[in-house]
Coordinates of C-alpha atoms and ligand atoms in Angstrom, one line a residue:
X153 CA -28.0 -38.1 35.1
X154 CA -29.4 -36.1 32.3
X155 CA -30.4 -32.5 32.5
X156 CA -33.7 -31.2 30.9
X157 CA -31.7 -28.7 28.9
X158 CA -29.5 -31.3 27.3
X159 CA -30.7 -32.3 23.9
X160 CA -30.4 -35.9 22.9
X161 CA -30.9 -38.0 19.7
X162 CA -34.6 -37.3 19.7
X163 CA -33.8 -33.6 18.9
X164 CA -34.6 -32.8 22.5
X165 CA -38.3 -33.4 22.1
X166 CA -40.2 -35.8 24.3
X167 CA -39.2 -35.0 27.9
X168 CA -41.7 -32.4 28.9
X169 CA -44.9 -34.1 30.1
X170 CA -46.5 -31.3 32.1
X171 CA -50.3 -31.3 31.6
X172 CA -50.1 -27.8 30.3
X173 CA -48.3 -26.0 29.0
X174 CA -47.2 -29.0 26.8
X175 CA -44.1 -29.4 24.8
X176 CA -44.0 -27.4 21.6
X177 CA -42.1 -28.6 18.5
X178 CA -39.3 -26.4 17.3
X179 CA -41.0 -25.9 13.9
X180 CA -43.9 -24.4 15.6
X181 CA -41.7 -22.2 17.9
X182 CA -39.8 -21.0 14.8
X183 CA -43.0 -20.2 12.9
X184 CA -43.5 -17.4 15.4
X185 CA -40.3 -15.6 14.2
X186 CA -41.9 -14.1 11.1
X187 CA -42.3 -10.5 10.3
X188 CA -45.4 -8.5 11.5
X189 CA -48.3 -7.8 9.2
X190 CA -50.9 -5.2 9.6
X191 CA -54.0 -6.5 11.4
X192 CA -56.5 -4.7 9.2
X193 CA -55.3 -5.6 5.7
X194 CA -55.2 -8.3 3.1
X195 CA -52.4 -10.3 4.7
X196 CA -54.5 -10.6 7.9
X197 CA -57.6 -11.5 5.9
X198 CA -55.7 -14.4 4.2
X199 CA -54.3 -15.6 7.5
X200 CA -57.7 -15.5 9.3
X201 CA -59.3 -17.3 6.4
X202 CA -56.8 -20.2 6.5
X203 CA -57.1 -20.4 10.3
X204 CA -60.9 -20.6 10.1
X205 CA -60.8 -23.5 7.7
X206 CA -58.3 -25.4 9.8
X207 CA -60.0 -24.7 13.1
X208 CA -63.5 -25.6 11.8
X209 CA -62.2 -29.0 11.0
X210 CA -60.6 -29.4 14.4
X211 CA -63.8 -28.4 16.2
X212 CA -66.0 -30.4 13.8
X213 CA -68.2 -27.4 13.1
X214 CA -69.5 -25.2 10.3
X215 CA -69.7 -22.3 12.7
X216 CA -67.0 -19.6 12.9
X217 CA -64.3 -20.2 15.4
X218 CA -63.5 -17.3 17.7
X219 CA -59.8 -16.6 18.3
X220 CA -58.9 -14.7 21.5
X221 CA -55.5 -13.7 22.3
X222 CA -55.9 -14.4 26.0
X223 CA -55.4 -17.5 28.0
X224 CA -58.3 -20.0 28.1
X225 CA -59.7 -18.5 31.2
X226 CA -60.7 -15.5 29.2
X227 CA -63.1 -17.5 27.1
X228 CA -64.4 -19.2 30.3
X229 CA -65.4 -15.7 31.2
X230 CA -66.8 -15.1 27.7
X231 CA -68.9 -18.2 28.2
X232 CA -70.6 -16.8 31.3
X233 CA -70.9 -13.2 30.0
X234 CA -72.5 -14.3 26.7
X235 CA -74.3 -17.5 27.7
X236 CA -75.9 -17.0 31.1
X237 CA -79.1 -15.0 31.4
X238 CA -79.8 -15.3 35.1
X239 CA -78.7 -18.5 36.8
X240 CA -76.2 -21.2 35.8
X241 CA -75.7 -24.7 37.1
X242 CA -71.9 -25.5 37.4
X243 CA -70.9 -29.1 37.3
X244 CA -67.9 -29.3 39.6
X245 CA -65.6 -32.4 39.8
X246 CA -62.2 -30.8 40.1
X247 CA -60.2 -27.6 40.2
X248 CA -61.0 -26.2 36.8
X249 CA -64.7 -26.9 37.0
X250 CA -64.6 -25.2 40.4
X251 CA -62.9 -22.2 38.8
X252 CA -65.8 -22.1 36.2
X253 CA -68.2 -21.7 39.1
X254 CA -66.1 -19.0 40.7
X255 CA -65.9 -17.1 37.4
X256 CA -69.7 -17.2 37.1
X257 CA -70.0 -15.7 40.6
X258 CA -67.4 -13.1 39.8
X259 CA -69.3 -12.1 36.7
X260 CA -72.3 -11.4 38.8
X261 CA -74.7 -14.1 37.7
X262 CA -76.4 -16.5 40.1
X263 CA -74.5 -19.8 40.1
X264 CA -75.1 -23.2 41.8
X265 CA -72.4 -25.9 42.0
X266 CA -73.4 -29.5 41.5
X267 CA -70.4 -31.2 43.1
X268 CA -69.3 -34.8 42.8
X269 CA -66.1 -36.1 44.4
X270 CA -62.8 -35.3 42.6
X271 CA -62.0 -38.2 40.4
X272 CA -65.7 -38.9 39.6
X273 CA -67.5 -38.0 36.4
X274 CA -70.9 -36.3 36.2
X275 CA -73.9 -38.5 35.9
X276 CA -76.5 -37.3 33.3
X277 CA -79.3 -38.6 35.4
X278 CA -78.2 -36.5 38.4
X279 CA -77.8 -33.4 36.2
X280 CA -81.3 -34.0 34.8
X281 CA -82.7 -34.1 38.3
X282 CA -80.9 -30.8 39.2
X283 CA -82.3 -29.1 36.1
X284 CA -85.8 -30.3 36.7
X285 CA -86.2 -27.6 39.3
X286 CA -86.4 -25.3 36.4
X287 CA -84.1 -22.6 37.8
X288 CA -81.2 -22.6 35.4
X289 CA -80.8 -21.3 31.9
X290 CA -77.2 -22.6 31.3
X291 CA -74.9 -25.4 32.5
X292 CA -71.1 -25.3 32.7
X293 CA -69.0 -28.4 32.5
X294 CA -65.3 -29.3 32.0
X295 CA -64.8 -32.0 29.4
X296 CA -61.3 -33.2 30.5
X297 CA -60.7 -32.3 34.2
X298 CA -57.0 -31.6 34.0
X299 CA -56.7 -31.7 37.8
X300 CA -58.1 -35.3 38.1
X301 CA -57.8 -36.9 34.6
X302 CA -61.5 -37.4 34.4
X303 CA -63.4 -37.2 31.1
X304 CA -67.0 -36.2 31.4
X305 CA -69.6 -37.7 29.0
X306 CA -70.2 -34.5 27.1
X307 CA -72.5 -36.0 24.4
X308 CA -74.8 -37.6 27.0
X309 CA -74.8 -34.4 29.1
X310 CA -75.7 -32.3 26.1
X311 CA -78.6 -34.6 25.4
X312 CA -80.0 -34.2 28.9
X313 CA -79.4 -30.4 29.1
X314 CA -81.1 -29.8 25.7
X315 CA -84.2 -31.7 27.1
X316 CA -84.8 -28.4 29.0
X317 CA -85.8 -25.7 26.6
X318 CA -83.7 -22.6 26.6
X319 CA -80.9 -24.2 28.6
X320 CA -77.5 -23.8 27.1
X321 CA -74.4 -26.1 27.6
X322 CA -71.1 -24.3 28.0
X323 CA -68.1 -26.6 27.7
X324 CA -64.5 -26.1 28.8
X325 CA -62.5 -28.6 26.6
X326 CA -59.1 -27.0 27.3
X327 CA -57.3 -30.3 27.8
X328 CA -59.8 -32.2 25.6
X329 CA -60.0 -30.7 22.2
X330 CA -57.5 -31.9 19.7
X331 CA -56.7 -35.0 21.9
X332 CA -60.1 -36.3 22.8
X333 CA -63.0 -36.5 20.2
X334 CA -65.2 -33.4 20.2
X335 CA -68.1 -33.1 17.7
X336 CA -69.3 -29.5 18.3
X337 CA -72.2 -29.5 15.8
X338 CA -73.2 -33.1 16.1
X339 CA -73.3 -32.9 19.9
X340 CA -75.1 -29.5 19.8
X341 CA -72.6 -27.8 22.1
X342 CA -73.7 -24.2 22.7
X343 CA -70.2 -23.0 23.6
X344 CA -67.0 -25.0 23.5
X345 CA -63.7 -23.4 24.4
X346 CA -60.1 -24.5 24.4
X347 CA -56.6 -23.0 25.0
X348 CA -53.5 -23.2 22.8
X349 CA -51.1 -24.8 25.4
X350 CA -52.7 -28.2 26.0
X351 CA -53.5 -30.9 23.4
X352 CA -53.0 -28.3 20.6
X353 CA -49.3 -28.2 21.6
X354 CA -48.9 -24.5 21.0
X355 CA -47.3 -21.9 23.2
X356 CA -49.8 -20.4 25.8
X357 CA -51.7 -17.3 25.0
X358 CA -54.5 -18.2 22.6
X359 CA -58.1 -19.1 23.4
X360 CA -60.4 -20.7 20.8
X361 CA -64.1 -21.3 20.9
X362 CA -67.3 -22.0 18.9
X363 CA -70.7 -20.6 19.8
X364 CA -74.0 -22.0 18.6
X365 CA -76.6 -19.8 16.9
X366 CA -78.8 -20.2 20.0
X367 CA -76.0 -18.8 22.2
X368 CA -75.4 -15.9 19.9
X369 CA -79.1 -15.1 20.0
X370 CA -79.0 -15.1 23.8
X371 CA -75.8 -13.0 23.9
X372 CA -77.6 -10.3 21.9
X373 CA -80.1 -10.0 24.7
X374 CA -77.6 -9.7 27.5
X375 CA -76.2 -6.4 28.8
X376 CA -73.3 -7.9 30.8
X377 CA -71.1 -9.0 27.8
X378 CA -68.5 -6.3 28.5
X379 CA -66.1 -5.4 25.8
X380 CA -63.1 -7.7 25.5
X381 CA -65.1 -10.9 25.6
X382 CA -68.1 -9.7 23.7
X383 CA -68.8 -12.5 21.2
X384 CA -70.9 -10.2 19.0
X385 CA -67.9 -8.1 18.5
X386 CA -65.8 -11.2 17.8
X387 CA -68.4 -12.2 15.2
X388 CA -68.4 -8.8 13.5
X389 CA -64.6 -8.9 13.2
X390 CA -64.6 -12.5 11.9
X391 CA -67.2 -11.5 9.2
X392 CA -64.4 -9.1 7.9
X393 CA -61.8 -11.9 8.4
X394 CA -60.2 -9.9 11.2
X395 CA -59.9 -10.2 15.0
X396 CA -61.0 -7.4 17.4
X397 CA -58.1 -5.3 18.7
X398 CA -54.5 -6.1 17.9
X399 CA -54.1 -9.9 18.0
X400 CA -50.9 -11.7 19.1
X401 CA -49.9 -12.1 15.5
X402 CA -46.8 -14.3 16.3
X403 CA -49.1 -16.9 18.0
X404 CA -51.3 -16.9 15.0
X405 CA -48.3 -17.9 12.9
X406 CA -47.7 -20.8 15.3
X407 CA -51.4 -21.8 15.0
X408 CA -51.2 -21.8 11.2
X409 CA -48.2 -24.1 11.3
X410 CA -49.7 -26.4 13.8
X411 CA -53.1 -26.6 12.0
X412 CA -51.3 -27.7 8.9
X413 CA -49.4 -30.4 10.8
X414 CA -52.6 -31.6 12.6
X415 CA -54.4 -32.1 9.3
X416 CA -51.4 -33.7 7.8
X417 CA -51.5 -36.3 10.5
X418 CA -55.4 -36.4 10.4
X419 CA -57.6 -35.5 13.4
X420 CA -58.9 -39.0 13.9
X421 CA -55.3 -40.3 13.8
X422 CA -54.4 -37.7 16.4
X423 CA -57.3 -38.9 18.6
X424 CA -56.1 -42.4 18.2
X425 CA -52.5 -41.6 19.1
X426 CA -53.8 -40.0 22.3
X427 CA -55.9 -43.0 23.1
X428 CA -52.8 -45.2 22.6
X429 CA -50.7 -43.1 24.9
X430 CA -53.4 -43.2 27.6
X431 CA -53.8 -46.9 27.4
X432 CA -50.0 -47.3 27.7
X433 CA -50.1 -45.3 31.0
X434 CA -53.1 -47.1 32.3
X435 CA -51.5 -50.6 31.6
X436 CA -48.2 -49.4 33.1
X437 CA -50.0 -48.4 36.4
X438 CA -51.7 -51.8 36.6
X439 CA -48.5 -53.6 35.9
X440 CA -46.6 -51.6 38.5
X441 CA -49.2 -52.5 41.1
X442 CA -49.9 -56.1 40.2
X443 CA -46.5 -57.0 38.8
X444 CA -44.1 -55.0 40.9
X445 CA -46.0 -54.5 44.1
X446 CA -45.9 -50.7 44.0
X447 CA -49.2 -49.4 45.4
X448 CA -50.1 -46.8 42.8
X449 CA -53.5 -46.4 41.2
X450 CA -55.4 -44.2 38.7
X451 CA -57.8 -41.7 40.3
X452 CA -60.4 -41.8 37.5
X453 CA -62.6 -44.9 37.0
X454 CA -62.0 -46.7 33.7
X455 CA -64.9 -45.5 31.5
X456 CA -64.2 -41.9 32.5
X457 CA -60.5 -41.5 31.9
X458 CA -59.2 -38.7 29.8
X459 CA -57.0 -39.7 26.9
X460 CA -54.8 -36.6 27.5
X461 CA -53.9 -36.6 31.2
X462 CA -53.7 -39.2 33.9
X463 CA -53.7 -38.5 37.6
X464 CA -52.0 -41.2 39.6
X465 CA -52.3 -41.8 43.4
X466 CA -48.9 -42.3 45.1
X467 CA -47.9 -44.5 48.1
X468 CA -47.6 -42.6 51.4
X469 CA -43.8 -42.8 51.3
X470 CA -43.5 -40.3 48.4
X471 CA -45.3 -37.0 47.6
X472 CA -46.1 -35.6 44.2
X473 CA -43.7 -32.7 44.5
X474 CA -40.9 -35.0 45.6
X475 CA -41.4 -37.3 42.6
X476 CA -41.5 -34.3 40.3
X477 CA -38.1 -33.3 41.7
X478 CA -36.6 -36.7 41.3
X479 CA -37.8 -37.0 37.7
X480 CA -36.4 -33.5 36.9
X481 CA -33.0 -34.8 38.0
X482 CA -33.5 -37.6 35.4
X483 CA -34.3 -35.0 32.7
X484 CA -38.1 -35.4 32.6
X485 CA -40.8 -32.9 33.5
X486 CA -44.1 -34.2 34.9
X487 CA -46.9 -32.6 37.0
X488 CA -47.5 -32.8 40.7
X489 CA -51.0 -33.2 41.9
X490 CA -53.3 -30.2 41.5
X491 CA -54.8 -28.2 44.3
X492 CA -55.9 -30.4 47.2
X493 CA -54.4 -33.5 45.4
X494 CA -51.0 -31.9 45.2
X495 CA -49.2 -34.3 47.6
X496 CA -51.0 -37.6 47.2
X497 CA -50.9 -37.7 43.4
X498 CA -48.9 -36.9 40.3
X499 CA -50.0 -36.2 36.8
X500 CA -48.7 -37.1 33.4
X501 CA -49.7 -35.0 30.4
X502 CA -49.7 -37.4 27.5
X503 CA -51.0 -34.9 25.0
X504 CA -50.1 -32.7 22.1
X505 CA -47.3 -34.0 19.9
X506 CA -46.0 -36.7 22.2
X507 CA -45.8 -40.3 20.9
X508 CA -46.1 -43.7 22.6
X509 CA -42.4 -44.1 22.0
X510 CA -41.3 -41.1 23.9
X511 CA -43.9 -41.9 26.6
X512 CA -42.4 -45.3 27.1
X513 CA -39.0 -43.7 28.0
X514 CA -40.8 -41.6 30.6
X515 CA -42.5 -44.6 32.1
X516 CA -39.2 -46.5 32.2
X517 CA -37.6 -43.7 34.2
X518 CA -40.6 -43.4 36.5
X519 CA -40.4 -47.1 37.1
X520 CA -36.8 -46.9 38.1
X521 CA -37.6 -44.1 40.4
X522 CA -40.6 -45.8 42.1
X523 CA -39.2 -49.3 42.3
X524 CA -35.6 -48.3 43.1
X525 CA -36.5 -46.4 46.2
Ligands
PLP240 C1 -55.4 -25.2 31.7 C2 -56.9 -25.2 31.9 C3 -57.6 -24.1 32.1 C4 -57.0 -22.7 32.2 O1 -56.3 -22.3 31.1 P1 -55.5 -20.9 31.1 O2 -55.0 -21.0 29.7 O3 -54.4 -21.1 32.1 O4 -56.4 -19.8 31.3 C5 -59.0 -24.2 32.2 N1 -59.6 -25.4 32.2 C6 -58.9 -26.5 32.0 C7 -59.7 -27.8 32.0 C8 -57.5 -26.5 31.9 O5 -56.9 -27.6 31.7

């Protein structure tokens, strides 16, 4: 049996399939070990300028991209503080979208949850119906629900939300962006945020986001923006090619290295690689069930499956945490179910810099574990 710490012929990469944090290539880890620069001088201006260009291409936007040295949850809070005037409709279909609702309540705005069962996606028609009551000035949604592997139809939802004047769409694409297509400007997203440790395949600790002009206008009218997540402050700093406060400079080095690699591969190629990895997992689950008689199934329905994470239902004989333990003994890291799905499911994070080839090795090991029992 191999141990996770043993490095094999692949250079050790390709064994860590947690749906966040994801595996980070050694080049990216090493990029962090560079000397400090002042955060108010020319070195920082050059760094921020390069990061802006790379990030704008990743977000498919011409707007500035905010860089927060906090985890993604920080920018979920920023979305609420800067984007909600009075009452927000929170689309809830899993643990992270539920958290968005809780953050809204904790920030002191009125918030209603529109819940659909975990494993389901949100239906634009149902959202339209909920908004027609005319009570909400913003909507939160999670693009790729990391707890269930569901991908919400963001473009369609944006179309519906923007049918209601003065209603903003706030999108958590933490496990989507960089792995699943996101067209910030074309889809007219008012706020879209992500974190560094999912499909970006960076160490945890950075939050990234884009705000529409409409959102920035609203933010200027609001008095509950606070300090640390005040997007006007972020904007003022970016105008000077700086970040507010002292940023995590080492993480910015990692981001610079990874952006160069992402654009070398090509963003659409990166999306395609993620699609291929997802299809590999989906076909494997079907084959295990129909070909090998192992009763496993994918929680999310086919048109709404995330290309970055798959949540798989287990037979009663084995729990998520037990399977995680067994795979660890084989030298692989996968995720147990999340929240209330902890025992009955497990999750594979097929995102970031993983490849179909390394994923196949994982699936072979999983197969031995599930069939061999
Ligand atoms: C991981 C994740 C978060 C939380 O990110 P942190 O960096 O831990 O704050 C939020 N939303 C989704 C969809 C996630 O996958």
